[in-house]
């Protein structure tokens, strides 16, 4: 499953580890949320904080790795500005979170990042 170096050439490939995902989302969320109405942007950032705390709790289990893989793909798609890929990744992320039975309130936040990727700006 490992791809060779270089890949698609644009965007950042994000490693499927909590620290890298958190850093990537924090790096992109500010800019994307800045294009949203202020209340929505602030709410989105709050929802993402829930995700960061879930990622930071260190309970790495096998199904959780699947969620990390999907989140890493989502970050890479957002970074590349690829709306279609980000949409697909977001669906996988949301499904994996539901399957894990974890707090899924944050999926609204990642969904808004996808929806607002190319808004305004």
Tab-separated table of N, CA and C in Angstrom:
chain	number	residue	atom	x	y	z
A	1	UNK	N	0.807	-1.207	0.000
A	1	UNK	CA	0.000	0.000	0.000
A	1	UNK	C	0.841	1.257	0.000
A	2	UNK	N	2.135	1.118	0.231
A	2	UNK	CA	2.987	2.315	0.300
A	2	UNK	C	3.215	2.871	-1.096
A	3	UNK	N	3.019	4.162	-1.230
A	3	UNK	CA	3.248	4.805	-2.519
A	3	UNK	C	4.695	5.252	-2.600
A	4	UNK	N	5.185	5.418	-3.794
A	4	UNK	CA	6.555	5.898	-3.971
A	4	UNK	C	6.651	7.369	-3.630
A	5	UNK	N	7.861	7.890	-3.563
A	5	UNK	CA	8.019	9.324	-3.266
A	5	UNK	C	7.479	10.177	-4.405
A	6	UNK	N	7.123	11.387	-4.092
A	6	UNK	CA	6.664	12.280	-5.154
A	6	UNK	C	5.165	12.339	-5.292
A	7	UNK	N	4.511	11.217	-5.368
A	7	UNK	CA	3.056	11.157	-5.436
A	7	UNK	C	2.470	12.099	-6.454
A	8	UNK	N	1.414	12.813	-6.067
A	8	UNK	CA	0.708	13.695	-6.985
A	8	UNK	C	1.384	15.026	-7.189
A	9	UNK	N	2.391	15.322	-6.382
A	9	UNK	CA	3.134	16.543	-6.605
A	9	UNK	C	2.619	17.757	-5.876
A	10	UNK	N	1.319	17.795	-5.532
A	10	UNK	CA	0.857	18.962	-4.790
A	10	UNK	C	0.218	18.533	-3.487
A	11	UNK	N	0.254	19.411	-2.523
A	11	UNK	CA	-0.274	19.057	-1.221
A	11	UNK	C	0.787	18.359	-0.395
A	12	UNK	N	0.487	18.189	0.857
A	12	UNK	CA	1.407	17.572	1.794
A	12	UNK	C	0.863	16.204	2.136
A	13	UNK	N	1.713	15.195	2.115
A	13	UNK	CA	1.286	13.881	2.572
A	13	UNK	C	1.445	13.857	4.082
A	14	UNK	N	0.348	13.633	4.765
A	14	UNK	CA	0.352	13.684	6.229
A	14	UNK	C	0.445	12.269	6.783
A	15	UNK	N	1.367	12.060	7.715
A	15	UNK	CA	1.539	10.745	8.323
A	15	UNK	C	0.327	10.405	9.182
A	16	UNK	N	-0.025	9.114	9.222
A	16	UNK	CA	-1.209	8.670	9.963
A	16	UNK	C	-0.889	8.468	11.441
A	17	UNK	N	-0.365	9.525	12.051
A	17	UNK	CA	-0.113	9.511	13.496
A	17	UNK	C	-0.786	10.743	14.094
A	18	UNK	N	-1.280	10.622	15.332
A	18	UNK	CA	-2.069	11.717	15.911
A	18	UNK	C	-1.380	13.078	15.870
A	19	UNK	N	-0.080	13.125	16.178
A	19	UNK	CA	0.615	14.420	16.222
A	19	UNK	C	0.619	15.095	14.864
A	20	UNK	N	0.877	14.321	13.818
A	20	UNK	CA	0.944	14.890	12.464
A	20	UNK	C	-0.433	15.359	12.002
A	21	UNK	N	-1.455	14.574	12.321
A	21	UNK	CA	-2.821	14.931	11.920
A	21	UNK	C	-3.265	16.203	12.640
A	22	UNK	N	-3.004	16.259	13.950
A	22	UNK	CA	-3.372	17.446	14.722
A	22	UNK	C	-2.662	18.677	14.180
A	23	UNK	N	-1.366	18.549	13.926
A	23	UNK	CA	-0.589	19.689	13.415
A	23	UNK	C	-1.106	20.139	12.055
A	24	UNK	N	-1.408	19.171	11.184
A	24	UNK	CA	-1.885	19.510	9.839
A	24	UNK	C	-3.240	20.196	9.895
A	25	UNK	N	-4.165	19.645	10.701
A	25	UNK	CA	-5.498	20.245	10.796
A	25	UNK	C	-5.420	21.638	11.403
A	26	UNK	N	-4.616	21.787	12.461
A	26	UNK	CA	-4.483	23.113	13.074
A	26	UNK	C	-3.924	24.109	12.065
A	27	UNK	N	-2.987	23.632	11.253
A	27	UNK	CA	-2.373	24.512	10.265
A	27	UNK	C	-3.342	24.969	9.197
A	28	UNK	N	-4.270	24.099	8.816
A	28	UNK	CA	-5.204	24.438	7.733
A	28	UNK	C	-6.497	25.058	8.246
A	29	UNK	N	-6.914	24.657	9.450
A	29	UNK	CA	-8.232	25.064	9.948
A	29	UNK	C	-8.351	26.576	10.086
A	30	UNK	N	-7.301	27.220	10.559
A	30	UNK	CA	-7.362	28.663	10.736
A	30	UNK	C	-7.706	29.382	9.449
A	31	UNK	N	-7.011	29.016	8.380
A	31	UNK	CA	-7.239	29.667	7.090
A	31	UNK	C	-8.622	29.383	6.530
A	32	UNK	N	-9.044	28.118	6.620
A	32	UNK	CA	-10.360	27.758	6.070
A	32	UNK	C	-11.465	28.385	6.924
A	33	UNK	N	-11.311	28.321	8.253
A	33	UNK	CA	-12.340	28.894	9.133
A	33	UNK	C	-12.425	30.403	8.973
A	34	UNK	N	-11.321	31.018	8.573
A	34	UNK	CA	-11.316	32.460	8.342
A	34	UNK	C	-12.230	32.870	7.203
A	35	UNK	N	-12.579	31.935	6.316
A	35	UNK	CA	-13.474	32.228	5.186
A	35	UNK	C	-14.938	32.063	5.583
A	36	UNK	N	-15.175	31.447	6.753
A	36	UNK	CA	-16.559	31.199	7.189
A	36	UNK	C	-17.076	32.405	7.960
A	37	UNK	N	-18.404	32.494	8.114
A	37	UNK	CA	-18.927	33.495	9.054
A	37	UNK	C	-18.289	33.248	10.418
A	38	UNK	N	-18.020	34.311	11.175
A	38	UNK	CA	-17.233	34.188	12.400
A	38	UNK	C	-17.769	33.136	13.366
A	39	UNK	N	-19.082	33.140	13.614
A	39	UNK	CA	-19.622	32.175	14.583
A	39	UNK	C	-19.414	30.743	14.121
A	40	UNK	N	-19.590	30.492	12.826
A	40	UNK	CA	-19.386	29.145	12.299
A	40	UNK	C	-17.910	28.757	12.393
A	41	UNK	N	-17.044	29.697	12.053
A	41	UNK	CA	-15.612	29.425	12.126
A	41	UNK	C	-15.178	29.088	13.540
A	42	UNK	N	-15.649	29.884	14.502
A	42	UNK	CA	-15.296	29.642	15.909
A	42	UNK	C	-15.837	28.298	16.377
A	43	UNK	N	-17.067	27.982	15.983
A	43	UNK	CA	-17.685	26.713	16.370
A	43	UNK	C	-16.914	25.539	15.750
A	44	UNK	N	-16.485	25.704	14.510
A	44	UNK	CA	-15.720	24.655	13.834
A	44	UNK	C	-14.410	24.399	14.567
A	45	UNK	N	-13.721	25.470	14.934
A	45	UNK	CA	-12.458	25.318	15.668
A	45	UNK	C	-12.691	24.614	17.007
A	46	UNK	N	-13.808	24.938	17.681
A	46	UNK	CA	-14.139	24.257	18.947
A	46	UNK	C	-14.371	22.767	18.719
A	47	UNK	N	-15.092	22.441	17.651
A	47	UNK	CA	-15.356	21.024	17.356
A	47	UNK	C	-14.049	20.282	17.074
A	48	UNK	N	-13.134	20.933	16.366
A	48	UNK	CA	-11.857	20.297	16.072
A	48	UNK	C	-11.042	20.071	17.345
A	49	UNK	N	-11.200	20.959	18.339
A	49	UNK	CA	-10.510	20.752	19.620
A	49	UNK	C	-10.924	19.419	20.242
A	50	UNK	N	-12.205	19.045	20.063
A	50	UNK	CA	-12.674	17.747	20.558
A	50	UNK	C	-11.899	16.624	19.886
A	51	UNK	N	-11.696	16.746	18.577
A	51	UNK	CA	-10.925	15.740	17.851
A	51	UNK	C	-9.495	15.688	18.366
A	52	UNK	N	-8.886	16.853	18.569
A	52	UNK	CA	-7.498	16.863	19.034
A	52	UNK	C	-7.363	16.148	20.377
A	53	UNK	N	-8.356	16.330	21.256
A	53	UNK	CA	-8.268	15.673	22.559
A	53	UNK	C	-8.460	14.164	22.408
A	54	UNK	N	-9.319	13.741	21.475
A	54	UNK	CA	-9.494	12.304	21.221
A	54	UNK	C	-8.188	11.728	20.660
A	55	UNK	N	-7.583	12.443	19.725
A	55	UNK	CA	-6.326	11.969	19.138
A	55	UNK	C	-5.225	11.913	20.187
A	56	UNK	N	-5.261	12.852	21.122
A	56	UNK	CA	-4.197	12.944	22.107
A	56	UNK	C	-4.334	11.990	23.269
A	57	UNK	N	-5.442	11.239	23.337
A	57	UNK	CA	-5.645	10.414	24.530
A	57	UNK	C	-4.844	9.113	24.490
A	58	UNK	N	-4.223	8.826	23.347
A	58	UNK	CA	-3.256	7.737	23.285
A	58	UNK	C	-3.810	6.321	23.282
A	59	UNK	N	-5.112	6.159	23.166
A	59	UNK	CA	-5.660	4.796	23.158
A	59	UNK	C	-5.593	4.228	21.742
A	60	UNK	N	-4.415	3.865	21.318
A	60	UNK	CA	-4.221	3.379	19.949
A	60	UNK	C	-4.646	1.928	19.843
A	61	UNK	N	-5.749	1.707	19.167
A	61	UNK	CA	-6.222	0.338	18.936
A	61	UNK	C	-6.299	0.136	17.430
A	62	UNK	N	-6.464	-1.100	17.011
A	62	UNK	CA	-6.456	-1.394	15.575
A	62	UNK	C	-7.506	-0.607	14.796
A	63	UNK	N	-8.785	-0.588	15.232
A	63	UNK	CA	-9.758	0.180	14.438
A	63	UNK	C	-9.442	1.672	14.452
A	64	UNK	N	-8.808	2.129	15.526
A	64	UNK	CA	-8.451	3.537	15.610
A	64	UNK	C	-7.427	3.891	14.530
A	65	UNK	N	-6.560	2.940	14.201
A	65	UNK	CA	-5.569	3.201	13.155
A	65	UNK	C	-6.263	3.473	11.814
A	66	UNK	N	-7.372	2.786	11.576
A	66	UNK	CA	-8.131	3.033	10.347
A	66	UNK	C	-8.618	4.484	10.315
A	67	UNK	N	-9.103	4.977	11.450
A	67	UNK	CA	-9.543	6.371	11.531
A	67	UNK	C	-8.367	7.311	11.274
A	68	UNK	N	-7.207	7.009	11.854
A	68	UNK	CA	-6.022	7.838	11.630
A	68	UNK	C	-5.635	7.855	10.153
A	69	UNK	N	-5.737	6.691	9.508
A	69	UNK	CA	-5.423	6.624	8.074
A	69	UNK	C	-6.358	7.537	7.275
A	70	UNK	N	-7.656	7.469	7.596
A	70	UNK	CA	-8.633	8.304	6.882
A	70	UNK	C	-8.407	9.790	7.170
A	71	UNK	N	-8.117	10.115	8.424
A	71	UNK	CA	-7.862	11.518	8.773
A	71	UNK	C	-6.619	12.031	8.054
A	72	UNK	N	-5.587	11.203	7.974
A	72	UNK	CA	-4.365	11.602	7.271
A	72	UNK	C	-4.667	11.856	5.793
A	73	UNK	N	-5.486	10.982	5.199
A	73	UNK	CA	-5.879	11.176	3.792
A	73	UNK	C	-6.682	12.459	3.622
A	74	UNK	N	-7.563	12.726	4.593
A	74	UNK	CA	-8.362	13.953	4.549
A	74	UNK	C	-7.448	15.176	4.603
A	75	UNK	N	-6.492	15.165	5.508
A	75	UNK	CA	-5.546	16.292	5.617
A	75	UNK	C	-4.784	16.483	4.309
A	76	UNK	N	-4.344	15.383	3.718
A	76	UNK	CA	-3.593	15.467	2.464
A	76	UNK	C	-4.458	16.050	1.350
A	77	UNK	N	-5.730	15.612	1.284
A	77	UNK	CA	-6.647	16.122	0.253
A	77	UNK	C	-6.935	17.606	0.460
A	78	UNK	N	-7.148	18.013	1.721
A	78	UNK	CA	-7.388	19.432	2.015
A	78	UNK	C	-6.159	20.253	1.627
A	79	UNK	N	-4.990	19.736	1.969
A	79	UNK	CA	-3.754	20.437	1.671
A	79	UNK	C	-3.557	20.617	0.170
A	80	UNK	N	-3.994	19.610	-0.596
A	80	UNK	CA	-3.865	19.679	-2.060
A	80	UNK	C	-4.986	20.500	-2.685
A	81	UNK	N	-5.981	20.897	-1.878
A	81	UNK	CA	-7.111	21.642	-2.413
A	81	UNK	C	-8.014	20.781	-3.272
A	82	UNK	N	-8.005	19.472	-3.019
A	82	UNK	CA	-8.778	18.523	-3.832
A	82	UNK	C	-10.137	18.263	-3.175
A	83	UNK	N	-11.136	19.000	-3.626
A	83	UNK	CA	-12.473	18.936	-3.030
A	83	UNK	C	-13.089	17.539	-3.130
A	84	UNK	N	-12.982	16.909	-4.301
A	84	UNK	CA	-13.607	15.596	-4.496
A	84	UNK	C	-12.969	14.552	-3.578
A	85	UNK	N	-11.647	14.558	-3.506
A	85	UNK	CA	-10.958	13.597	-2.639
A	85	UNK	C	-11.291	13.882	-1.176
A	86	UNK	N	-11.343	15.158	-0.810
A	86	UNK	CA	-11.651	15.528	0.569
A	86	UNK	C	-13.062	15.075	0.949
A	87	UNK	N	-14.016	15.230	0.021
A	87	UNK	CA	-15.395	14.762	0.257
A	87	UNK	C	-15.419	13.275	0.565
A	88	UNK	N	-14.728	12.514	-0.261
A	88	UNK	CA	-14.684	11.064	-0.091
A	88	UNK	C	-14.017	10.693	1.236
A	89	UNK	N	-12.907	11.347	1.550
A	89	UNK	CA	-12.198	11.082	2.809
A	89	UNK	C	-13.076	11.422	4.003
A	90	UNK	N	-13.818	12.523	3.913
A	90	UNK	CA	-14.686	12.940	5.018
A	90	UNK	C	-15.739	11.880	5.302
A	91	UNK	N	-16.313	11.297	4.251
A	91	UNK	CA	-17.306	10.232	4.456
A	91	UNK	C	-16.674	9.047	5.175
A	92	UNK	N	-15.453	8.676	4.778
A	92	UNK	CA	-14.745	7.570	5.431
A	92	UNK	C	-14.437	7.889	6.891
A	93	UNK	N	-14.009	9.126	7.135
A	93	UNK	CA	-13.686	9.568	8.494
A	93	UNK	C	-14.920	9.458	9.385
A	94	UNK	N	-16.044	10.003	8.908
A	94	UNK	CA	-17.269	9.995	9.710
A	94	UNK	C	-17.722	8.561	9.998
A	95	UNK	N	-17.662	7.703	8.987
A	95	UNK	CA	-18.093	6.310	9.171
A	95	UNK	C	-17.177	5.591	10.162
A	96	UNK	N	-15.886	5.804	10.037
A	96	UNK	CA	-14.931	5.141	10.940
A	96	UNK	C	-15.149	5.601	12.380
A	97	UNK	N	-15.446	6.897	12.552
A	97	UNK	CA	-15.690	7.423	13.898
A	97	UNK	C	-16.948	6.795	14.493
A	98	UNK	N	-18.015	6.720	13.698
A	98	UNK	CA	-19.250	6.073	14.177
A	98	UNK	C	-18.977	4.617	14.541
A	99	UNK	N	-18.220	3.927	13.677
A	99	UNK	CA	-17.925	2.516	13.926
A	99	UNK	C	-17.148	2.321	15.222
A	100	UNK	N	-16.296	3.280	15.554
A	100	UNK	CA	-15.492	3.188	16.780
A	100	UNK	C	-16.329	3.461	18.028
A	101	UNK	N	-17.492	4.123	17.810
A	101	UNK	CA	-18.331	4.449	18.949
A	101	UNK	C	-17.779	5.576	19.795
A	102	UNK	N	-16.957	6.450	19.174
A	102	UNK	CA	-16.415	7.584	19.921
A	102	UNK	C	-17.301	8.815	19.719
A	103	UNK	N	-17.026	9.855	20.474
A	103	UNK	CA	-17.728	11.132	20.327
A	103	UNK	C	-17.517	11.609	18.886
A	104	UNK	N	-18.593	11.781	18.134
A	104	UNK	CA	-18.454	12.173	16.724
A	104	UNK	C	-18.850	13.629	16.480
A	105	UNK	N	-19.016	14.407	17.550
A	105	UNK	CA	-19.428	15.806	17.362
A	105	UNK	C	-18.425	16.569	16.496
A	106	UNK	N	-17.173	16.178	16.550
A	106	UNK	CA	-16.121	16.871	15.798
A	106	UNK	C	-16.229	16.663	14.285
A	107	UNK	N	-16.967	15.622	13.850
A	107	UNK	CA	-17.039	15.376	12.406
A	107	UNK	C	-17.733	16.527	11.679
A	108	UNK	N	-18.570	17.281	12.394
A	108	UNK	CA	-19.147	18.497	11.794
A	108	UNK	C	-18.029	19.470	11.442
A	109	UNK	N	-17.023	19.521	12.294
A	109	UNK	CA	-15.885	20.420	12.056
A	109	UNK	C	-15.097	20.027	10.822
A	110	UNK	N	-14.750	18.734	10.710
A	110	UNK	CA	-13.987	18.318	9.530
A	110	UNK	C	-14.843	18.463	8.265
A	111	UNK	N	-16.147	18.208	8.386
A	111	UNK	CA	-17.042	18.366	7.250
A	111	UNK	C	-17.069	19.816	6.775
A	112	UNK	N	-17.103	20.749	7.714
A	112	UNK	CA	-17.111	22.174	7.334
A	112	UNK	C	-15.806	22.576	6.664
A	113	UNK	N	-14.686	21.987	7.093
A	113	UNK	CA	-13.412	22.295	6.425
A	113	UNK	C	-13.496	21.895	4.954
A	114	UNK	N	-14.084	20.723	4.695
A	114	UNK	CA	-14.227	20.245	3.317
A	114	UNK	C	-15.159	21.175	2.529
A	115	UNK	N	-16.322	21.485	3.122
A	115	UNK	CA	-17.318	22.303	2.416
A	115	UNK	C	-16.803	23.697	2.099
A	116	UNK	N	-15.936	24.227	2.957
A	116	UNK	CA	-15.489	25.600	2.801
A	116	UNK	C	-14.089	25.715	2.191
A	117	UNK	N	-13.582	24.595	1.690
A	117	UNK	CA	-12.224	24.565	1.153
A	117	UNK	C	-12.012	25.627	0.095
A	118	UNK	N	-12.980	25.803	-0.787
A	118	UNK	CA	-12.805	26.741	-1.888
A	118	UNK	C	-13.744	27.954	-1.798
A	119	UNK	N	-14.300	28.187	-0.630
A	119	UNK	CA	-15.189	29.353	-0.468
A	119	UNK	C	-14.355	30.634	-0.366
A	120	UNK	N	-14.864	31.672	-0.909
A	120	UNK	CA	-14.272	32.993	-0.722
A	120	UNK	C	-12.765	33.011	-0.933
A	121	UNK	N	-12.066	33.630	0.029
A	121	UNK	CA	-10.626	33.587	0.022
A	121	UNK	C	-10.002	34.561	-0.913
